[in-house]
Coordinates of C-alpha atoms and ligand atoms in Angstrom, one line a residue:
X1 CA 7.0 8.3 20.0
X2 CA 5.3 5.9 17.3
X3 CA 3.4 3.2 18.6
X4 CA 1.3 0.2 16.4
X5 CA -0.4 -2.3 16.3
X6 CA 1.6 -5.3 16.2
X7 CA -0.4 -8.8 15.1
X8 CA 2.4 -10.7 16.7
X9 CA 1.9 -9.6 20.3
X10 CA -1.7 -8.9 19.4
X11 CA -1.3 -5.4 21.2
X12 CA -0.4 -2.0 20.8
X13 CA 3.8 -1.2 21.1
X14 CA 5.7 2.0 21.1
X15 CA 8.0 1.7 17.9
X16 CA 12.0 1.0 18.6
X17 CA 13.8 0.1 15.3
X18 CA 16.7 -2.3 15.5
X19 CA 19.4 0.4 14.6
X20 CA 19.0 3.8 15.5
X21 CA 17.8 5.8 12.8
X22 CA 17.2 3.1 10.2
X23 CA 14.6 1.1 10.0
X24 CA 14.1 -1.6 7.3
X25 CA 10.5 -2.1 6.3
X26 CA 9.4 -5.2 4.3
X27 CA 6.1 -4.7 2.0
X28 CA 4.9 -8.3 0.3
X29 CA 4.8 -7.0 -3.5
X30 CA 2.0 -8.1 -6.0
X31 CA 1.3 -11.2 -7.9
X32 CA 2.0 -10.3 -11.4
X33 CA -0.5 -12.2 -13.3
X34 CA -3.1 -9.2 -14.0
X35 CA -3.8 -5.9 -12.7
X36 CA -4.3 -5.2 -9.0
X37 CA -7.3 -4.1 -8.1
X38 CA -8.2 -1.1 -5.8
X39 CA -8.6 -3.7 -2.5
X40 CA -4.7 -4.6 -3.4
X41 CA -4.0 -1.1 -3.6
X42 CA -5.6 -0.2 -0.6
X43 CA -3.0 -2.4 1.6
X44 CA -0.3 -0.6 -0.5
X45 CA -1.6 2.6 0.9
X46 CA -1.9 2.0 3.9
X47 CA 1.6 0.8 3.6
X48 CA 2.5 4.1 1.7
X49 CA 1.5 6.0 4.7
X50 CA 3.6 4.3 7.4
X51 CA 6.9 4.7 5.3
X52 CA 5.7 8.7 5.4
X53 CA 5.1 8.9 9.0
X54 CA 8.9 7.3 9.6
X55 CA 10.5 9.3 6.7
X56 CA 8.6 12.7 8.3
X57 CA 9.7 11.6 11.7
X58 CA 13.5 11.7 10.0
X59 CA 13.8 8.0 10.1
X60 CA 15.9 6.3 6.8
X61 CA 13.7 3.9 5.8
X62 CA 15.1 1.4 3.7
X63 CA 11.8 -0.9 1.8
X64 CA 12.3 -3.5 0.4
X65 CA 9.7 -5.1 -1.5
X66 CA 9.1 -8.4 -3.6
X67 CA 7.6 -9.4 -7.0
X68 CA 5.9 -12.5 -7.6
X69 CA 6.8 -13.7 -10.7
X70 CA 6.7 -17.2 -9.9
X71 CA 5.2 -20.1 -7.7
X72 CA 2.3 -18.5 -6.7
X73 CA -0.2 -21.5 -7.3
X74 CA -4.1 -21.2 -7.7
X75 CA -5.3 -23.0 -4.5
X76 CA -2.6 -20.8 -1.9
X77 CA -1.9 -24.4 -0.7
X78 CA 0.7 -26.0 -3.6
X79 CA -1.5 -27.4 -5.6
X80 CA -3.4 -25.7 -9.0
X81 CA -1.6 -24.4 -11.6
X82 CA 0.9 -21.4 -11.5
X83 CA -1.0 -18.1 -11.6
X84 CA 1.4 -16.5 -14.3
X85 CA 1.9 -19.2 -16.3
X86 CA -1.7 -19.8 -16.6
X87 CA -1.8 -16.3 -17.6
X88 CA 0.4 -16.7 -20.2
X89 CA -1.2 -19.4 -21.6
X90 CA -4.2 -17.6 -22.2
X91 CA -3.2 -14.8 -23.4
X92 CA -0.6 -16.6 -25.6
X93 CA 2.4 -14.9 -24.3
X94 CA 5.8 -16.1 -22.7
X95 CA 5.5 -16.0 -18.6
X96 CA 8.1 -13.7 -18.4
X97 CA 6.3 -11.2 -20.8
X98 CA 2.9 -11.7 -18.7
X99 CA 5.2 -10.5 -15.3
X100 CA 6.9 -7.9 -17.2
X101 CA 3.8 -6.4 -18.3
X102 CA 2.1 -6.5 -14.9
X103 CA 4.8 -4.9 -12.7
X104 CA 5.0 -2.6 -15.2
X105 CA 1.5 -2.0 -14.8
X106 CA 1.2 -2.3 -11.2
X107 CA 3.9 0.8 -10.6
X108 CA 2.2 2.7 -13.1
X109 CA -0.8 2.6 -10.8
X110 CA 1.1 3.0 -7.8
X111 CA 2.2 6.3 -9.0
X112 CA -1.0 7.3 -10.1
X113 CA -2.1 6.5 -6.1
X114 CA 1.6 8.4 -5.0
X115 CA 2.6 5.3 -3.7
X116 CA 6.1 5.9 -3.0
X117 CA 8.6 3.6 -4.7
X118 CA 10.6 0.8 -3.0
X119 CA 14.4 1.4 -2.5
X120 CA 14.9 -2.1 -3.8
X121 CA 12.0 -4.0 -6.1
X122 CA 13.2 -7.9 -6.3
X123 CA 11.4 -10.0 -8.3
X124 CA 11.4 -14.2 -7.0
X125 CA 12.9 -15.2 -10.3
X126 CA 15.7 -13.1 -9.5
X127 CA 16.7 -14.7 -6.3
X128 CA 16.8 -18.7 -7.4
X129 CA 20.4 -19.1 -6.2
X130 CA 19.2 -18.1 -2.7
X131 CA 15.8 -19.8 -2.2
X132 CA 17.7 -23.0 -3.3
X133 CA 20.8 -21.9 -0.2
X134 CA 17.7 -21.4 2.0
X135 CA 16.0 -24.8 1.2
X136 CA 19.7 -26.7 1.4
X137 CA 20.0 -24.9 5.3
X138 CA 16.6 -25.8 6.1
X139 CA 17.6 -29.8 4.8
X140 CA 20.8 -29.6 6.8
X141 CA 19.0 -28.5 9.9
X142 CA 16.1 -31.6 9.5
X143 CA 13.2 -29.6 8.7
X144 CA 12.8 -30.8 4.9
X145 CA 11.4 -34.1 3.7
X146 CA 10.4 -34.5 -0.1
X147 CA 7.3 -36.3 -2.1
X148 CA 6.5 -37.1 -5.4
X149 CA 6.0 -33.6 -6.3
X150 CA 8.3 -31.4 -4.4
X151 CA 10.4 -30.6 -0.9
X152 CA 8.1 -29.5 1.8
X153 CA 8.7 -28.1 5.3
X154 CA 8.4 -30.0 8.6
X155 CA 6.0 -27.5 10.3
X156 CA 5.8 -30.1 13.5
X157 CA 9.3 -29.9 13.3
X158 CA 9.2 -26.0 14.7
X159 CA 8.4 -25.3 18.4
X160 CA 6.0 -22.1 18.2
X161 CA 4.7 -22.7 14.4
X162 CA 1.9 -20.0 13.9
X163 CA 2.7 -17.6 16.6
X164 CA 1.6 -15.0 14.7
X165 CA -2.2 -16.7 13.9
X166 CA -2.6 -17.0 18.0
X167 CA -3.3 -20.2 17.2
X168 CA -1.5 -23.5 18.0
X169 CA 0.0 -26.1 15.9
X170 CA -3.1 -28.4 16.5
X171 CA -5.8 -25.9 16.1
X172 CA -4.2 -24.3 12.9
X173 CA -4.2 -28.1 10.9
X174 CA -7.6 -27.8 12.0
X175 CA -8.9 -24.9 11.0
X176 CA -7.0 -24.7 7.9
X177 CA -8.6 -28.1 6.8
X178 CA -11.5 -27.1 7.7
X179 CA -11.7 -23.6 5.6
X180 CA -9.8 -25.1 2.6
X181 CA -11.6 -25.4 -0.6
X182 CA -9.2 -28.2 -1.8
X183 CA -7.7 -31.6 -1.5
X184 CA -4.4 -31.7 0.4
X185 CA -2.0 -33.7 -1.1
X186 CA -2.0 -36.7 0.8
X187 CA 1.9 -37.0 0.4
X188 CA 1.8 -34.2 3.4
X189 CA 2.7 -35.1 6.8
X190 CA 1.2 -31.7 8.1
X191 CA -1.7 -29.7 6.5
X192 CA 0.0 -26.9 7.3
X193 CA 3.7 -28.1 5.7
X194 CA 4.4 -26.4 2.4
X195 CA 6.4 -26.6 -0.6
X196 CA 9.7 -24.9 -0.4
X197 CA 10.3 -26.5 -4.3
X198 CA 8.3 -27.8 -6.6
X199 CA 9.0 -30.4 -9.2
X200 CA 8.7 -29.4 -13.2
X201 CA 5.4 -31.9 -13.7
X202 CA 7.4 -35.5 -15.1
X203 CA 8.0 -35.7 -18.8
X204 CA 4.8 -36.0 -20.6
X205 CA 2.7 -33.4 -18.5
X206 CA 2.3 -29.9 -19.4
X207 CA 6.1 -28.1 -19.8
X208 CA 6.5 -25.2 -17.9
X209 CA 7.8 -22.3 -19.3
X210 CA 9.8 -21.0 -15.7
X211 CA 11.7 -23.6 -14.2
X212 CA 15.4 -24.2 -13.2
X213 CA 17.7 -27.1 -12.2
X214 CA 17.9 -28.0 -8.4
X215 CA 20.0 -30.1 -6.3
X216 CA 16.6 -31.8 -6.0
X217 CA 15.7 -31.8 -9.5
X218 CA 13.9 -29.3 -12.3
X219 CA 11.6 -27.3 -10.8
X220 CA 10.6 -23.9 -9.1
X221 CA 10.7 -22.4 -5.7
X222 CA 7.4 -22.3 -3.7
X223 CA 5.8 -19.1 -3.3
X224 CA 6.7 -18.2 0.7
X225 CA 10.6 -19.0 0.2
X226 CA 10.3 -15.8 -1.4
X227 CA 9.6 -13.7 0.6
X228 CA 11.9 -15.5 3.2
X229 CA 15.2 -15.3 1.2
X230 CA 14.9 -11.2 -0.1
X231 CA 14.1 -10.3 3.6
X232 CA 17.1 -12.2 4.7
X233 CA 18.9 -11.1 1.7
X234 CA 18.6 -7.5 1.5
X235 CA 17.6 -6.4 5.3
X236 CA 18.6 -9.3 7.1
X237 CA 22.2 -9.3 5.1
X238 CA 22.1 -13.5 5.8
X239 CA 24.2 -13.6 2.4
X240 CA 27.7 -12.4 2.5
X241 CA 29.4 -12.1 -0.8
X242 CA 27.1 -14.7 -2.1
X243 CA 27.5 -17.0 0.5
X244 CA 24.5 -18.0 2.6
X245 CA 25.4 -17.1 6.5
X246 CA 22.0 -17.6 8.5
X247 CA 23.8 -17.3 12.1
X248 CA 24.6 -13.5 11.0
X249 CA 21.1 -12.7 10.2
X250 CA 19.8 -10.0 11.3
X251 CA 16.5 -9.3 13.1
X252 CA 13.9 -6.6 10.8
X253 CA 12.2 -4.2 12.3
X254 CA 8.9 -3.7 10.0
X255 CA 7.1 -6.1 8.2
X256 CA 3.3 -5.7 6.5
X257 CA 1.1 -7.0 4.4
X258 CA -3.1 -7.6 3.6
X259 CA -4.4 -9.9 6.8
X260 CA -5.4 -12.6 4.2
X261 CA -1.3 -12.9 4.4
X262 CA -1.4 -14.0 7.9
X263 CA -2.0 -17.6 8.7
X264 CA -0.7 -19.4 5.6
X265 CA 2.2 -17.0 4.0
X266 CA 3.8 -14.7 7.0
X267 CA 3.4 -17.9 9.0
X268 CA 5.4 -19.5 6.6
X269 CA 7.8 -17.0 5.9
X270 CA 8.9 -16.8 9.8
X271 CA 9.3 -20.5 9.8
X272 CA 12.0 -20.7 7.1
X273 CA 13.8 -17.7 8.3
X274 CA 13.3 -18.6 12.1
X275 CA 14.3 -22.7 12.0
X276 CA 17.7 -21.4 10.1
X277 CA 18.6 -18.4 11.7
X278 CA 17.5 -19.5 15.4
X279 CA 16.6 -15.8 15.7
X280 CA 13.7 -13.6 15.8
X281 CA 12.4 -12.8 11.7
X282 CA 11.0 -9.6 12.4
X283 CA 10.0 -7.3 15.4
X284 CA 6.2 -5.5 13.7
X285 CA 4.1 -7.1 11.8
X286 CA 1.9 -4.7 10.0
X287 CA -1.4 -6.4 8.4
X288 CA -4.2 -4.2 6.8
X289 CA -7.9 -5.4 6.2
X290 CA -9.5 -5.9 2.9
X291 CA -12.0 -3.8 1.1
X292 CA -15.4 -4.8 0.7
X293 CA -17.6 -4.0 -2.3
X294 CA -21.3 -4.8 -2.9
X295 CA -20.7 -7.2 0.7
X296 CA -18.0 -9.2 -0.2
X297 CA -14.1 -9.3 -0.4
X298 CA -12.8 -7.3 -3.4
X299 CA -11.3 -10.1 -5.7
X300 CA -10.6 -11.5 -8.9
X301 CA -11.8 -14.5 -8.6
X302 CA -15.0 -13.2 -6.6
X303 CA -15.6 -11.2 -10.0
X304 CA -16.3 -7.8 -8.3
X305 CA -12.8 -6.1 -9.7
X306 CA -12.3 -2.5 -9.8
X307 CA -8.8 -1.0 -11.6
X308 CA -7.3 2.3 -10.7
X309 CA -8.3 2.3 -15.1
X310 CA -12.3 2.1 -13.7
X311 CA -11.8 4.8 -11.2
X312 CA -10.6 7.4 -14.7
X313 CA -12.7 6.5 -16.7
X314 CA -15.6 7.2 -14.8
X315 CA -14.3 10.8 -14.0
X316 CA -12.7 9.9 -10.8
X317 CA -9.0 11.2 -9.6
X318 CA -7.0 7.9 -8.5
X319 CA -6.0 10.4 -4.8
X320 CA -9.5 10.8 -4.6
X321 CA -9.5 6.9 -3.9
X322 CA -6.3 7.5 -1.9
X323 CA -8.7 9.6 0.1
X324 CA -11.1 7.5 0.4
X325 CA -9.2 4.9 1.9
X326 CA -7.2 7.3 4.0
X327 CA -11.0 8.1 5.8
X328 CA -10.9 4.3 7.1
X329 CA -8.5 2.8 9.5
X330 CA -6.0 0.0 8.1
X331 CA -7.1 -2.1 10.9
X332 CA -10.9 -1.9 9.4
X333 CA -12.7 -2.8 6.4
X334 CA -12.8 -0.4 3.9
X335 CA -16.6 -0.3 2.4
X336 CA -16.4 0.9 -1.2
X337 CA -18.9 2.2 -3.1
X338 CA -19.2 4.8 -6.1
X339 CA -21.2 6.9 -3.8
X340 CA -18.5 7.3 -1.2
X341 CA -16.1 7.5 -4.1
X342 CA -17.8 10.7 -5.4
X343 CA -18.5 12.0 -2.2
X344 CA -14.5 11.6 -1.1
X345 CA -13.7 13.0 -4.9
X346 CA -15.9 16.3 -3.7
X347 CA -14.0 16.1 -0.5
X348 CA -10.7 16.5 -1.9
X349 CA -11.5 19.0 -4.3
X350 CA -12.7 21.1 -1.4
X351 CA -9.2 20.4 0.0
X352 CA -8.1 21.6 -3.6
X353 CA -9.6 24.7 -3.3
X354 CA -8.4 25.6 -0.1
X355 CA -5.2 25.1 -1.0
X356 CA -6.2 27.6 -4.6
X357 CA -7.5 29.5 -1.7
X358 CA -4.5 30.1 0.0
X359 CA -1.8 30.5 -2.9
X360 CA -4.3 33.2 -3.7
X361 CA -3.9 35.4 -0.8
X362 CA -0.2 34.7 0.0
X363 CA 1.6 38.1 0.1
X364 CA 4.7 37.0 0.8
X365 CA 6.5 34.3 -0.8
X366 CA 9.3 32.8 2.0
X367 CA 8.4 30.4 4.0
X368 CA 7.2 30.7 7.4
X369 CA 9.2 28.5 9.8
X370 CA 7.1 29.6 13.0
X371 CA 3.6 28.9 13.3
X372 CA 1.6 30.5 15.5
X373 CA 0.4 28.7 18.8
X374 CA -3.2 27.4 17.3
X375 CA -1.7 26.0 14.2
X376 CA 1.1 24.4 17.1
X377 CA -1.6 22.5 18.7
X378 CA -3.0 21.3 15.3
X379 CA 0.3 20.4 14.1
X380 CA 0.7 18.4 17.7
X381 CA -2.7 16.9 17.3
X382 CA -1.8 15.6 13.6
X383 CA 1.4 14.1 14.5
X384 CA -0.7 12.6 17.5
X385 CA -2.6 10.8 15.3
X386 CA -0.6 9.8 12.7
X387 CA 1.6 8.6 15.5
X388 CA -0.9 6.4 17.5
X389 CA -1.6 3.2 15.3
X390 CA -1.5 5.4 11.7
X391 CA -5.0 6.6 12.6
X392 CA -5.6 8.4 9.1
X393 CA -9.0 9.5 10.1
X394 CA -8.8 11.0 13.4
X395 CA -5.5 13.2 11.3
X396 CA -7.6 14.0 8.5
X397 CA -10.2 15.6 10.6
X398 CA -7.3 18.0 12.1
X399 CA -6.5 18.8 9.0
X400 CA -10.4 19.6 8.2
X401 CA -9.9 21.9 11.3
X402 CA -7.0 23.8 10.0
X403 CA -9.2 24.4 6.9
X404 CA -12.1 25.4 8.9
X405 CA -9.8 27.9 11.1
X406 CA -8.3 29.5 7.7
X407 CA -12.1 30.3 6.2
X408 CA -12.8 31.8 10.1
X409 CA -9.8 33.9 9.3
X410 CA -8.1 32.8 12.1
X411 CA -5.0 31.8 10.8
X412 CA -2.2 33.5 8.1
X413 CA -2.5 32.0 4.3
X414 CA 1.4 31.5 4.4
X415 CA 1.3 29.5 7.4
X416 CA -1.7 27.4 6.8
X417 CA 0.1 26.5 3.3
X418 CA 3.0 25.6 4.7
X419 CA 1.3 23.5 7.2
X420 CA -0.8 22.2 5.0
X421 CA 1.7 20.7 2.5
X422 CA 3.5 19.7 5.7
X423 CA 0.4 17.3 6.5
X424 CA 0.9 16.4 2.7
X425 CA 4.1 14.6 3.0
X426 CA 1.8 12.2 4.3
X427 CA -1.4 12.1 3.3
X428 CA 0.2 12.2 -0.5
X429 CA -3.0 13.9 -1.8
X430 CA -0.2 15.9 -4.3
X431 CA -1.1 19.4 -2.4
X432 CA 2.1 20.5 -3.6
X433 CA 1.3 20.3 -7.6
X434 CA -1.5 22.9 -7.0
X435 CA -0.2 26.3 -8.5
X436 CA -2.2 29.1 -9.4
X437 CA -2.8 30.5 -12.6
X438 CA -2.7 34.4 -13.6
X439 CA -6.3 35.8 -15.1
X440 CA -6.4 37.5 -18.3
X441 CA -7.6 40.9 -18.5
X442 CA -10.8 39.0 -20.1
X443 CA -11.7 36.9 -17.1
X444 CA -11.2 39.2 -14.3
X445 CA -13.3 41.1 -16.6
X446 CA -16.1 38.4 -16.4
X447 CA -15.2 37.4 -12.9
X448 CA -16.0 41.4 -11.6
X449 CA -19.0 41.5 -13.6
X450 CA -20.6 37.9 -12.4
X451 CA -19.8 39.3 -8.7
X452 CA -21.9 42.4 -9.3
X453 CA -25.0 40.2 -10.4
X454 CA -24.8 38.0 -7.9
X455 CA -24.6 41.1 -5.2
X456 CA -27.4 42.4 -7.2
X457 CA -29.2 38.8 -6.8
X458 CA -29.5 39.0 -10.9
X459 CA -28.8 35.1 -10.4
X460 CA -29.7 34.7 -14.3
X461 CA -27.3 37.1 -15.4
X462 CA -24.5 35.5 -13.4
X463 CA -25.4 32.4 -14.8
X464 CA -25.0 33.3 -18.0
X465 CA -21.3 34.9 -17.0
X466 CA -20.8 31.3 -15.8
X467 CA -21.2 29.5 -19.1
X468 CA -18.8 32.0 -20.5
X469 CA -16.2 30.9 -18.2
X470 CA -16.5 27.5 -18.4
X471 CA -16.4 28.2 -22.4
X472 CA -13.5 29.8 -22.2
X473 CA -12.2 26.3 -20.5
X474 CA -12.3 27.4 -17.0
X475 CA -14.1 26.2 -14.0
X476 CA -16.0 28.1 -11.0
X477 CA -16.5 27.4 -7.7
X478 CA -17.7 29.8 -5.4
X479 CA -16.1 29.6 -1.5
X480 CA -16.5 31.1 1.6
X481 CA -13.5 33.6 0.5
X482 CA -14.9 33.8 -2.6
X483 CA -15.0 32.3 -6.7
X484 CA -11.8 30.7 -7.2
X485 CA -11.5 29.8 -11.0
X486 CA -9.0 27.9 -12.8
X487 CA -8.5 25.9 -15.6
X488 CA -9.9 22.7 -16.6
X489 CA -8.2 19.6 -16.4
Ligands
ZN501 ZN1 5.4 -12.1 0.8

């Protein structure tokens, strides 16, 4: 039993996918105008970890996530320029080039994070065709009206728009004029209506390097149509041999996101799917909070930017800020700092070393199936966790106690690997890359003799052996069950 927290209902649910064994989860992808920073990573984590608990709990998760490669404007509200081909205009590229170059890049630090890949990665400028089917249903169905500068969505025009906020129609124009940092466009009937398409600016303006022809003119589809027409495309299966068939949408069981998502662009993307379909969009909605460095909001635009890149080359491992974030429910803010960076970077090398540890005194090499009844109950109590709400914490400190319980002796080396890497498949800290490395003759040598002087309390001495070691490109650290040393990265 799997239970989380869902925002729509606002409470905790035990987990019941749509069809059986499969579930289809939904991750909003990244805006590819620069590199993401460690507070967009952390949602992608956190993400990360629920496909792991369903794929360990032998569900067949199909994930499906988007790329933004267009329509995402400056202000979130359909006005400012377009994030990428701003981006391309300053760095003197073609728009496509800047969003080639920053999916690119963003995969490349997902991996570095083991952020497990999407079955299907579906960029926006893929999927014109469909936004524009989407947009024609929506105009069919009343809930379209057009301006000067593009076709916008009715949001009066929907019975329970902003369910998911727990706020009204009313009180959501309200507060989002109220926290908005720009002009509306007074062309809007709604604050809260939005552009499904945007008109190409008139002959004259600025040309725009990503735009294609409409039934409504030149233009480009607005950034939460998106989102709205790969979710019906690809779990929803809305489009039948290219042909747009709402009616035959299907419901999706999991859908996430950062909470800045929530009352503008989830909103928005259960309005288009719900006024076409006349169906539920999606059964969980997952949201994960931000990370706060030096008291605010990680951002770009707030300046206080940190890239997977920073983490290296200051010395860190990328896991050991999977780790760090893993220490910190989803549902919470994550406080960063380099401080609890180094102290989660000596924390997993201690997890390293157990695991060093272990592979050291394995005897025998199959694999034990049974565990014994204490390791049972830790295994129970890890699932437990992971299983109520994906509380990462509360598992991590189980798996602190099978580490504890192995230096106590009380538990088998091949079991408390195998359990170990077990707990892995989740926590992705890459347990199963640690192998360990023979000794020459010349360091077991060293290793004996820096043994005896430390016996013998000739600290000095086994000092000195040290610095040998290390020179030899090896490093020491000294354990409850003894020096483990291995090779340098
Ligand atoms: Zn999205």
């Amino acid at each position: 039993m799997i239970s989380f927290y869902n925002t729509l209902t606002r409470k905790k649910e035990v987990f019941k996918s749509v069809k059986g064994r499969n579930v289809g989860l939904y991750t909003c992808g990244p805006t590819v105008y620069s590199y993401a920073h460690i507070g967009n990573l952390r949602t992608y984590i956190f993400e990360d970890i629920l496909k792991r608990v369903l794929l360990l709990e032998g569900y067949q998760v199909h994930h499906v996530m988007n790329i933004t490669d267009v329509g995402h404007l400056s202000s979130n509200a359909d006005t400012g320029e377009d994030k990428i081909e701003k981006a391309a205009k300053k760095q003197k590229k073609s728009a496509f080039q800047i969003a080639e170059f920053y999916t690119q890049a963003f995969f490349e630090d997902c991996k570095k994070l083991n952020i497990l890949s999407p079955d299907i990665i579906a960029p926006a400028t893929k999927h014109i065709k469909e936004a524009i089917a989407l947009i024609q249903a929506l105009e069919k169905k009343g809930f379209t009206y057009k301006t000067s500068d593009g076709i916008y969505f009715d949001t009066s025009k929907l019975k329970d728009y902003g369910k998911l906020t727990g706020m009204n129609f009313e009180k959501l124009n309200k507060s989002l004029k109220a926290g908005a940092r720009i002009e509306f466009s007074p062309e809007k009937r709604n604050t809260t209506d939005f552009s499904l398409w945007k008109f190409s600016p008139p002959t004259g303006g600025l040309k725009r390097q990503m735009e294609w022809s409409s039934p409504w003119g030149v233009g480009f589809p607005g950034w939460h149509i998106e989102c709205a027409v790969i979710n019906l495309k690809y779990l929803g299966k809305a489009f039948k041999n290219g042909v747009f068939t709402p009616e035959k949408a299907q419901t999706i069981d999991i859908h996430t996101g950062g909470s800045d998502l929530i009352p503008i662009h989830h909103t928005n993307e259960i309005a288009q799917v719900e006024a076409v379909t006349e169906k539920k969009f999606v059964n969980y909605w997952l949201h994960g909070e931000f990370l706060i460095f030096k008291e605010f909001r990680m951002g770009k635009s707030e300046g206080n930017a940190i890239l997977v890149n920073d983490l290296i080359k200051k010395g860190f491992s990328p896991l050991a800020f999977r780790y760090l974030a893993l220490n910190t429910h989803y549902r919470k803010p994550l406080e960063f700092s380099w401080q609890a960076l180094k102290n989660a970077q000596e924390g997993l090398n201690d997890i390293y070393n157990f695991i060093y540890q272990c592979l050291i005194n394995i005897k025998q090499k199959e694999i034990k199936i049974k565990f014994s009844p204490a390791l049972e109950k830790i295994k129970k109590e890890f699932e437990e966790a992971m299983h109520d709400d994906l509380n990462a914490p509360r598992a991590l400190a189980v798996f602190w106690k099978l580490i504890k319980n192995y230096y106590k002796e009380e538990s088998e080396p091949e079991e408390t690997y195998q359990l170990a890497l077990i707990f892995d498949k989740i926590l992705g800290l890459g347990l199963d890359k640690i192998k360990i490395t023979p000794l020459s003759k010349e360091l077991q040598l060293l290793s004996e003799e820096r043994e005896q002087m430390r016996k013998m309390k000739k600290w000095l001495e086994a000092d000195k052996i040290r610095k040998k070691i290390e020179k030899l490109g090896f490093s020491l650290s000294d354990t409850k069950k003894g020096t483990i040393i291995k090779p340098k990265k």
